[in-house]
PDB file of C-alpha atoms and ligand atoms in Angstrom:
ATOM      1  CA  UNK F 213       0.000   0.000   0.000  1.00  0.00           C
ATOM      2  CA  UNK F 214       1.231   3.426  -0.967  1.00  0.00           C
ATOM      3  CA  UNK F 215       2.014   5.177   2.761  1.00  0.00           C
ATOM      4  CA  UNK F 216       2.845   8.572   1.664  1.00  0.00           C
ATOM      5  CA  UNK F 217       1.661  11.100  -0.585  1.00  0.00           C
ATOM      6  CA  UNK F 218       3.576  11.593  -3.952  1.00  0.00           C
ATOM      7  CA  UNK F 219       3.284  13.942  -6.940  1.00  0.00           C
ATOM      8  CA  UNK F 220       1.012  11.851  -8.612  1.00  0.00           C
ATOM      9  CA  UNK F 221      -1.281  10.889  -6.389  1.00  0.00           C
ATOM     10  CA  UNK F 222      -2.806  10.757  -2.874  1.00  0.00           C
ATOM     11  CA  UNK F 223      -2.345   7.795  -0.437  1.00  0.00           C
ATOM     12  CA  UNK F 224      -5.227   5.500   0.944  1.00  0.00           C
ATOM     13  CA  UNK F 225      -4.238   7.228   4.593  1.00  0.00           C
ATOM     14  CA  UNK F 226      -4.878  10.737   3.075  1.00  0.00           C
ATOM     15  CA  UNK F 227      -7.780  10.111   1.840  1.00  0.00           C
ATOM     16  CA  UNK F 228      -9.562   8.084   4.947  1.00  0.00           C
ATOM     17  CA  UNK F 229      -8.310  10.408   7.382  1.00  0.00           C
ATOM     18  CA  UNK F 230      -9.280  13.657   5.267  1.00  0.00           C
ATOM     19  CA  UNK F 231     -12.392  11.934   5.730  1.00  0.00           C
ATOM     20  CA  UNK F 232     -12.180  10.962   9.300  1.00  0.00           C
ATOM     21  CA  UNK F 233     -11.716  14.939  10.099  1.00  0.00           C
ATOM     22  CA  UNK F 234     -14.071  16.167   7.877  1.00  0.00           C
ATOM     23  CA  UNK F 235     -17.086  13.399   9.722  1.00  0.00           C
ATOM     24  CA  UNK F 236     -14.745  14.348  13.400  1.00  0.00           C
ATOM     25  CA  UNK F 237     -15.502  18.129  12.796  1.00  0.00           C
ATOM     26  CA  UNK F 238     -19.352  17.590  11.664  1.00  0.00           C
ATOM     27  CA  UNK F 239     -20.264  15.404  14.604  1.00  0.00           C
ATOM     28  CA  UNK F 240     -18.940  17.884  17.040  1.00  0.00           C
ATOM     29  CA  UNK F 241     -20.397  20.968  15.423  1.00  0.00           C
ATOM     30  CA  UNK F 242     -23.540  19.020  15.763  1.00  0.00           C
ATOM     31  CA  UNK F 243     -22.733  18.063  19.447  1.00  0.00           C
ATOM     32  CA  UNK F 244     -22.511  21.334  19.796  1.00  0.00           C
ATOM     33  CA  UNK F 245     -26.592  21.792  18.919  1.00  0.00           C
ATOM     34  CA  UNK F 246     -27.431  18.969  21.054  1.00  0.00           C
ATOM     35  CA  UNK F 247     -25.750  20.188  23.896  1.00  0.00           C
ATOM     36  CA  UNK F 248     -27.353  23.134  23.999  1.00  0.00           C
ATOM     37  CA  UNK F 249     -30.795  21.514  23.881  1.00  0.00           C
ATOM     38  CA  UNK F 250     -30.185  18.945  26.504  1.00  0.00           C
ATOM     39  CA  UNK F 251     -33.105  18.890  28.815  1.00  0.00           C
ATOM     40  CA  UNK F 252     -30.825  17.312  31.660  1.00  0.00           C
ATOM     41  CA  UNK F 253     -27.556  17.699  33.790  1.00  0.00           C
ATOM     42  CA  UNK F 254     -26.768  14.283  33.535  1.00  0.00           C
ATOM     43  CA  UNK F 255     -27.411  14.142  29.878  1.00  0.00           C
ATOM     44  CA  UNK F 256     -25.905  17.530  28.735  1.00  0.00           C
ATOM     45  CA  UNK F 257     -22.507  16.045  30.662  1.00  0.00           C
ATOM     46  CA  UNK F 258     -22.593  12.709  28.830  1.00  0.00           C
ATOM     47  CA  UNK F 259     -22.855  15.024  25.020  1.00  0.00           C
ATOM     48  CA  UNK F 260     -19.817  16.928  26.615  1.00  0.00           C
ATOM     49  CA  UNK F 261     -17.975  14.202  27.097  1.00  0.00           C
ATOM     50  CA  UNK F 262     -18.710  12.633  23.961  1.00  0.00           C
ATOM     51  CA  UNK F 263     -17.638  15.682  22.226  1.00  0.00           C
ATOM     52  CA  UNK F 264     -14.368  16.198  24.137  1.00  0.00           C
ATOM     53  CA  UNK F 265     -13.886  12.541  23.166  1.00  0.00           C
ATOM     54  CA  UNK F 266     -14.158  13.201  19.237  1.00  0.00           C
ATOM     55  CA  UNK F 267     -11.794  16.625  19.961  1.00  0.00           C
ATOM     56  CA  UNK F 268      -9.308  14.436  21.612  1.00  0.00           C
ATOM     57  CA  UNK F 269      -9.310  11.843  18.400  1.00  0.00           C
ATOM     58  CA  UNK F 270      -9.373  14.868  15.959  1.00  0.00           C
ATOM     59  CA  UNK F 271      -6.406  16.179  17.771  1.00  0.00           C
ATOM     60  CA  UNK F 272      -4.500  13.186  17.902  1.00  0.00           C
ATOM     61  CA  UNK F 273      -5.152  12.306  13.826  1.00  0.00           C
ATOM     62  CA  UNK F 274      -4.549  15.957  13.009  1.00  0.00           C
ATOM     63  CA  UNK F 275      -1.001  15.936  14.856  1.00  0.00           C
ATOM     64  CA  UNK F 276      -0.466  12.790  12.241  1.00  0.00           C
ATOM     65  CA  UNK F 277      -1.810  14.962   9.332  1.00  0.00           C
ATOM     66  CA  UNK F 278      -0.166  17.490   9.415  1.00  0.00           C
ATOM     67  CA  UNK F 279       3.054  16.224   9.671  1.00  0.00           C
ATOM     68  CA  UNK F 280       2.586  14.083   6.491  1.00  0.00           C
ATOM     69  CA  UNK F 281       0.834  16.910   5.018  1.00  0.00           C
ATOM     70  CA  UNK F 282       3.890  19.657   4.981  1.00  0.00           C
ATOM     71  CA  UNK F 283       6.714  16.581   4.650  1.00  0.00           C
ATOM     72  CA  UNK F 284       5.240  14.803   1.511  1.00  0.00           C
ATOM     73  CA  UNK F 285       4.654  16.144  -1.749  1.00  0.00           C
ATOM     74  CA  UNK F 286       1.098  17.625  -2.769  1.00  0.00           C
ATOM     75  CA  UNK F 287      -0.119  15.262  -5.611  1.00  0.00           C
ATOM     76  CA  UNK F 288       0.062  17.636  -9.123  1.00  0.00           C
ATOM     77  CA  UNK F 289      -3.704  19.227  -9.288  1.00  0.00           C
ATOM     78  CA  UNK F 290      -5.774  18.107 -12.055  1.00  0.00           C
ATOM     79  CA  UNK F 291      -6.446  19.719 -15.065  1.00  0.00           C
ATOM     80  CA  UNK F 292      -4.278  23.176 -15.473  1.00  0.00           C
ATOM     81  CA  UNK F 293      -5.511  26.191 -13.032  1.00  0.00           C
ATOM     82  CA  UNK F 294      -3.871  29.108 -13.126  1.00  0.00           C
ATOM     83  CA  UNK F 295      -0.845  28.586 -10.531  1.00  0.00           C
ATOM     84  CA  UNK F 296      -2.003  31.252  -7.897  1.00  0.00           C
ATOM     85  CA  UNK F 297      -5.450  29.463  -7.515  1.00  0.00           C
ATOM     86  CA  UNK F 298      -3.180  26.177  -6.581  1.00  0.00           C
ATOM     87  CA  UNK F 299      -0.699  28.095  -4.369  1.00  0.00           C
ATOM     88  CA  UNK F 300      -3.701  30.102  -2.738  1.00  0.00           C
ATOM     89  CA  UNK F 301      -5.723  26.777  -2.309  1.00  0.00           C
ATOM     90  CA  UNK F 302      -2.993  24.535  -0.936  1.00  0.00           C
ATOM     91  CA  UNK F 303      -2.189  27.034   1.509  1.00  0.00           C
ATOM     92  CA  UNK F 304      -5.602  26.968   2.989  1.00  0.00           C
ATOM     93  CA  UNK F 305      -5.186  23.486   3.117  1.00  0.00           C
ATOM     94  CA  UNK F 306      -2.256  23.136   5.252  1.00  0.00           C
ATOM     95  CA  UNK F 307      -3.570  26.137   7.301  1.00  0.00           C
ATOM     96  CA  UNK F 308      -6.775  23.784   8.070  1.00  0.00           C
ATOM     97  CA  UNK F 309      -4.371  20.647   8.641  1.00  0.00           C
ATOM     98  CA  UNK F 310      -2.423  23.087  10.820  1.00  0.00           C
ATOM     99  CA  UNK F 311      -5.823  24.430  12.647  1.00  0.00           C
ATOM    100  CA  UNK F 312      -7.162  21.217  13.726  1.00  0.00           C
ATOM    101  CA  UNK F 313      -3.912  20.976  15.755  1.00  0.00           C
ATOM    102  CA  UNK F 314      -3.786  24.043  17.170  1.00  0.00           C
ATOM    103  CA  UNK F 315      -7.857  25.084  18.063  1.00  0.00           C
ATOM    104  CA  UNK F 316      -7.902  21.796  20.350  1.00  0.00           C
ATOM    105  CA  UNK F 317      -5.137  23.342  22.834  1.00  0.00           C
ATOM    106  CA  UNK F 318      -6.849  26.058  22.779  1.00  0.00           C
ATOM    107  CA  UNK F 319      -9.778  24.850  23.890  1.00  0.00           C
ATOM    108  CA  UNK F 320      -8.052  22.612  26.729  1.00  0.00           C
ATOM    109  CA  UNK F 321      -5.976  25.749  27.681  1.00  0.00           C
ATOM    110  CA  UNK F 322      -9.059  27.818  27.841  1.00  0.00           C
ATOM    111  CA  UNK F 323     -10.466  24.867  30.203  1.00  0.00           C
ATOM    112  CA  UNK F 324      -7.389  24.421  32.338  1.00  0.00           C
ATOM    113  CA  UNK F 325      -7.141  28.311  33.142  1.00  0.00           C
ATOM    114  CA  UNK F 326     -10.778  28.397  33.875  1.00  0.00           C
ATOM    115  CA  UNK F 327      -9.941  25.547  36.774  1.00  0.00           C
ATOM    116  CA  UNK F 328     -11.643  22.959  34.825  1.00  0.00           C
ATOM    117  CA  UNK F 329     -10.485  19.504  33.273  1.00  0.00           C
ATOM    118  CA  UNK F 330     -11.242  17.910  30.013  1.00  0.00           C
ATOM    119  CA  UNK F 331     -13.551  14.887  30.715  1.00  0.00           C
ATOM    120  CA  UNK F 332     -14.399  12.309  28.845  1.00  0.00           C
ATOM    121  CA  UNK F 333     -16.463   9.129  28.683  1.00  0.00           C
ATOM    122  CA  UNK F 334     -15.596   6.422  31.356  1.00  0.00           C
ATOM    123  CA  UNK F 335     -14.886   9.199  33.913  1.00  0.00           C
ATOM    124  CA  UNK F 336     -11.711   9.627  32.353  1.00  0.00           C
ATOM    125  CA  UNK F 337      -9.597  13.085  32.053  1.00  0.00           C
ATOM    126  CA  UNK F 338      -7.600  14.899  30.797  1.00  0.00           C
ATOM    127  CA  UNK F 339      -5.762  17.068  33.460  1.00  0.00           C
ATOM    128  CA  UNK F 340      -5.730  20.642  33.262  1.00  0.00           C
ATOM    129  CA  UNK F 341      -1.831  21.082  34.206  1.00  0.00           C
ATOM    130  CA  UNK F 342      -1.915  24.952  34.036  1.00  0.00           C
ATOM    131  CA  UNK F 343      -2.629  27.675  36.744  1.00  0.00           C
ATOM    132  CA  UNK F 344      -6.124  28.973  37.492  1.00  0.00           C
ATOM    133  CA  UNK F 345      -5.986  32.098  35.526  1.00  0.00           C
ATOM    134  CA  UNK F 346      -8.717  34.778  34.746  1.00  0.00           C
ATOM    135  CA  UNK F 347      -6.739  36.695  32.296  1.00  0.00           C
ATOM    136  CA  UNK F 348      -4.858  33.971  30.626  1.00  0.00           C
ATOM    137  CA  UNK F 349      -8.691  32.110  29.686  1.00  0.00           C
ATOM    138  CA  UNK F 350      -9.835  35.617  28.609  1.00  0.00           C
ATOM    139  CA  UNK F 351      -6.426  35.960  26.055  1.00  0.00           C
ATOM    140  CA  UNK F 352      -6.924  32.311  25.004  1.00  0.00           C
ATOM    141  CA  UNK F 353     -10.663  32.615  24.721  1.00  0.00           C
ATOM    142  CA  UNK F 354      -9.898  35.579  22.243  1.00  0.00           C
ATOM    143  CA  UNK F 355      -7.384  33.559  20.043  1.00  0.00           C
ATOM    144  CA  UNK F 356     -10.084  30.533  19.794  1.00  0.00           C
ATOM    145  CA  UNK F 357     -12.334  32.970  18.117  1.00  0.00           C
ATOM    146  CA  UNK F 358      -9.851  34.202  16.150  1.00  0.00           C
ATOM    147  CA  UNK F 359      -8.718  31.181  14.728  1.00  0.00           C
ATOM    148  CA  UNK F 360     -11.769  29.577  14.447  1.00  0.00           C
ATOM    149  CA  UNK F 361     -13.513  32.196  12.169  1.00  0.00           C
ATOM    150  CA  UNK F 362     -10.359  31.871  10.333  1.00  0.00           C
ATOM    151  CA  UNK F 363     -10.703  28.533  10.078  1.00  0.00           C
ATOM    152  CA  UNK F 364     -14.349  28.794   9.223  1.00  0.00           C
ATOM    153  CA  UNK F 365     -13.462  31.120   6.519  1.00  0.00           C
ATOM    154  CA  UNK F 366     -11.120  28.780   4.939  1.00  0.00           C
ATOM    155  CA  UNK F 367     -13.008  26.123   5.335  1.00  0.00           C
ATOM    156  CA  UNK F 368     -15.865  27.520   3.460  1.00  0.00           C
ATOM    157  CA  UNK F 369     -13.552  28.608   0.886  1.00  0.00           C
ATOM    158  CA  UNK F 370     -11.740  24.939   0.032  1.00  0.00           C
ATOM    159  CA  UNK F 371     -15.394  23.682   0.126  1.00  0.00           C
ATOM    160  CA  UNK F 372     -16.236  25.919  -2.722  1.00  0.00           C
ATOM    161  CA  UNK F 373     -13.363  25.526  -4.442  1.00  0.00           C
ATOM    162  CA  UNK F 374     -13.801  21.597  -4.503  1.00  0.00           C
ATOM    163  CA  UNK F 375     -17.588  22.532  -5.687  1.00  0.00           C
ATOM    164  CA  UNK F 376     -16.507  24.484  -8.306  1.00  0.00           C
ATOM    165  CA  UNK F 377     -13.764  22.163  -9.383  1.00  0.00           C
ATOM    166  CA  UNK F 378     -16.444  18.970  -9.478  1.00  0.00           C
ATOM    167  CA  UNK F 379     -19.790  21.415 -10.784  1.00  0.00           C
ATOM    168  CA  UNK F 380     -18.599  23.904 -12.975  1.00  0.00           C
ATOM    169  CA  UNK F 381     -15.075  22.498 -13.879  1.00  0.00           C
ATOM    170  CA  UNK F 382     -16.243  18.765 -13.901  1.00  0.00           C
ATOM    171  CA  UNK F 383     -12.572  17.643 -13.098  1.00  0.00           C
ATOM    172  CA  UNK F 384     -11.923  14.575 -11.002  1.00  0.00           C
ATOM    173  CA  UNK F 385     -10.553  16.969  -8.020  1.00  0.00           C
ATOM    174  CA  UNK F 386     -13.097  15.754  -5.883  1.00  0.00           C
ATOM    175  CA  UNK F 387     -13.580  11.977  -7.099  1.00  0.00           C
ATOM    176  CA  UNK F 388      -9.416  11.725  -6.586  1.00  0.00           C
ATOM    177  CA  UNK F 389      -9.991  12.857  -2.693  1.00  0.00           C
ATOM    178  CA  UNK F 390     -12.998  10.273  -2.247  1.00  0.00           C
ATOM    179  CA  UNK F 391     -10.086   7.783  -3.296  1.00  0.00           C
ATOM    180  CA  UNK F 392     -11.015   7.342  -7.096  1.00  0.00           C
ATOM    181  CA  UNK F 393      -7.302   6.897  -9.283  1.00  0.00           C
ATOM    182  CA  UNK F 394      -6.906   9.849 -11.650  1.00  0.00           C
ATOM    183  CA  UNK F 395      -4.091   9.561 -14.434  1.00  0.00           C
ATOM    184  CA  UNK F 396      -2.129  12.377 -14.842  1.00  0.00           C
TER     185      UNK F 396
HETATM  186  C1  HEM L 583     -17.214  18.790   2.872  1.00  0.00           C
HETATM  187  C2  HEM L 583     -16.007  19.041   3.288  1.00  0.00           C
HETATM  188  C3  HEM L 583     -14.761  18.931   2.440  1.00  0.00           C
HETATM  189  C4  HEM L 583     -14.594  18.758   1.084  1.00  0.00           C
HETATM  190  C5  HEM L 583     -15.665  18.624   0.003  1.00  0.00           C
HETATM  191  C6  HEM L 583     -13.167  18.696   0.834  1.00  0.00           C
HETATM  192  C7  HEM L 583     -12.575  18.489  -0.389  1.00  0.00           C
HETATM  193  C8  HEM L 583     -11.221  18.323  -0.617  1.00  0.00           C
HETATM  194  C9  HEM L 583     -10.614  17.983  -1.879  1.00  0.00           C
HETATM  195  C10 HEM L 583     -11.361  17.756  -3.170  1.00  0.00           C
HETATM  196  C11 HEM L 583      -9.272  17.922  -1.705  1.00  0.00           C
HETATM  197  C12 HEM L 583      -8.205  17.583  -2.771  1.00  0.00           C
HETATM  198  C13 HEM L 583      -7.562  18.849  -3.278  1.00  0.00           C
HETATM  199  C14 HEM L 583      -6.450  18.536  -4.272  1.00  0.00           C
HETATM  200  O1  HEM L 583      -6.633  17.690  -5.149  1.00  0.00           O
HETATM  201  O2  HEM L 583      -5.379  19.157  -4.142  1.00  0.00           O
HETATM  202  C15 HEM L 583      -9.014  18.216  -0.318  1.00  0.00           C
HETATM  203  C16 HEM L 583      -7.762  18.243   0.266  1.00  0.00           C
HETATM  204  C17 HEM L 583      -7.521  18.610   1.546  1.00  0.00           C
HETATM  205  N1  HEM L 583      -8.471  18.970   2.479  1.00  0.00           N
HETATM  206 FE1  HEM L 583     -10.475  18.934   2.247  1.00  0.00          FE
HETATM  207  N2  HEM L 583     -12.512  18.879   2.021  1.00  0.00           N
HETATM  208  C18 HEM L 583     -13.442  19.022   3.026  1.00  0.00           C
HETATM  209  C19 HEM L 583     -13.196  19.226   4.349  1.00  0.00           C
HETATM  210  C20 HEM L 583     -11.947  19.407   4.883  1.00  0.00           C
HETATM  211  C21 HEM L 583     -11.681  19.670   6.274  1.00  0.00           C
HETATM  212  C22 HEM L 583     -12.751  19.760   7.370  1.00  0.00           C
HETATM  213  C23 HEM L 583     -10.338  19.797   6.400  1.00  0.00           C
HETATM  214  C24 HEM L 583      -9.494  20.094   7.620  1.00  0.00           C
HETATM  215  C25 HEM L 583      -9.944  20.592   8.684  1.00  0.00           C
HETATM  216  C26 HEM L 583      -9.748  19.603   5.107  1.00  0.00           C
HETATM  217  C27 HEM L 583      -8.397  19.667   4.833  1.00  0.00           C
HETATM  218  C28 HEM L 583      -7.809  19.280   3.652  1.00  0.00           C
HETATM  219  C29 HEM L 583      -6.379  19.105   3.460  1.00  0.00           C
HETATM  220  C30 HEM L 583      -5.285  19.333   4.519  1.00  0.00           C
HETATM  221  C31 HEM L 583      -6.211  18.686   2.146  1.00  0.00           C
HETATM  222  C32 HEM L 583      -4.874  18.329   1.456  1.00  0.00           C
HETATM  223  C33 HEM L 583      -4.741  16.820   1.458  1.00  0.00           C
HETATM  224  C34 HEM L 583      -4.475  16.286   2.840  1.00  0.00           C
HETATM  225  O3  HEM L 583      -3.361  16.428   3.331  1.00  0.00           O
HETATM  226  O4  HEM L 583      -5.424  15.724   3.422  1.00  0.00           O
HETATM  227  N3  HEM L 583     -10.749  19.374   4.202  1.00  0.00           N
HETATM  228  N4  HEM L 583     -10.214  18.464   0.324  1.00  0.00           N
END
């Protein structure tokens, strides 16, 4: 099995664990609803959990990713776009690679300095390890939102560009990423 990326194309890994993020990210964002419509303690806890659980295995896949993203090559894009449109959109790419790192900490940090753990399922957790700090959640609470409209931004923008590329282009951009094997 190929293990690494290569100019020509994408490995199995890439592609499963683009995936894995991509389902990681939508079942917390939807966590995220439920939570807030919990109609008990006990319940809204148990969603909490859950969801620091899939943040925990997002983090841990996304440390993997983005290491293999920015020390293997980028597989040649398909078709010919202009060359800025590829710089531009492989950019955002390692920027969201890089993101899914970095907006977990955060959100631990933010936890630990507000003199809470992470827990998860099981009654497990993951210790807070920093000081009880007031101004230090308030600095990290501001670079969360930050990033994460950031990331949202970019997000929405590689979406669109892998619309366009599979709608209006009708290249095999997309089809390559859901694992199909493109000649180049
Ligand atoms: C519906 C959601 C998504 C779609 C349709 C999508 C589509 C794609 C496509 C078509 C490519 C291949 C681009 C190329 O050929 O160069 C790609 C690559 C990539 N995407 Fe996405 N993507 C989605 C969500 C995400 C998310 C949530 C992330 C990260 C948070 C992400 C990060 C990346 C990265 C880093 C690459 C480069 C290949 C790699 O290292 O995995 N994508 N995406």
């Amino acid at each position: 099995m190929q293990l690494r990326d290569n100019g020509l194309r994408f490995s199995p890994i890439t592609v499963v664990l683009h995936w894995v993020v991509a389902l990681s990210l939508l079942a917390i964002l939807s966590l995220q609803v439920m939570i807030g419509q919990a109609s008990s303690e006990a319940g809204r806890m148990s969603l909490v959990h859950l969801q620091n659980l899939m943040g925990l295995i997002l983090f841990l896949v996304s440390i993997y990713r983005f290491w293999a993203r920015i020390t293997a090559y980028h597989p040649l894009p398909v078709g010919t776009p202009n060359p800025i449109e590829v710089i531009i959109s492989r950019s955002v790419a390692v920027a969201l690679a890089l993101a899914m790192v970095l907006l977990p900490v955060a959100v631990w940090a933010s936890r630990a300095a507000a003199g809470e753990g992470v827990g998860l399922p099981g009654g497990f957790s993951i210790p807070a390890l920093l000081p009880t700090n007031a101004a230090l959640k308030q600095v990290v609470d501001v670079l969360f939102d930050i990033g994460a409209s950031a990331f949202l931004a970019g997000l929405a923008l590689h979406v669109f560009g892998a619309l366009k590329n599979h709608f209006l282009l009708k290249n095999n951009t997309l089809k390559r990423m859901l694992g199909k094997h493109v000649e180049l």
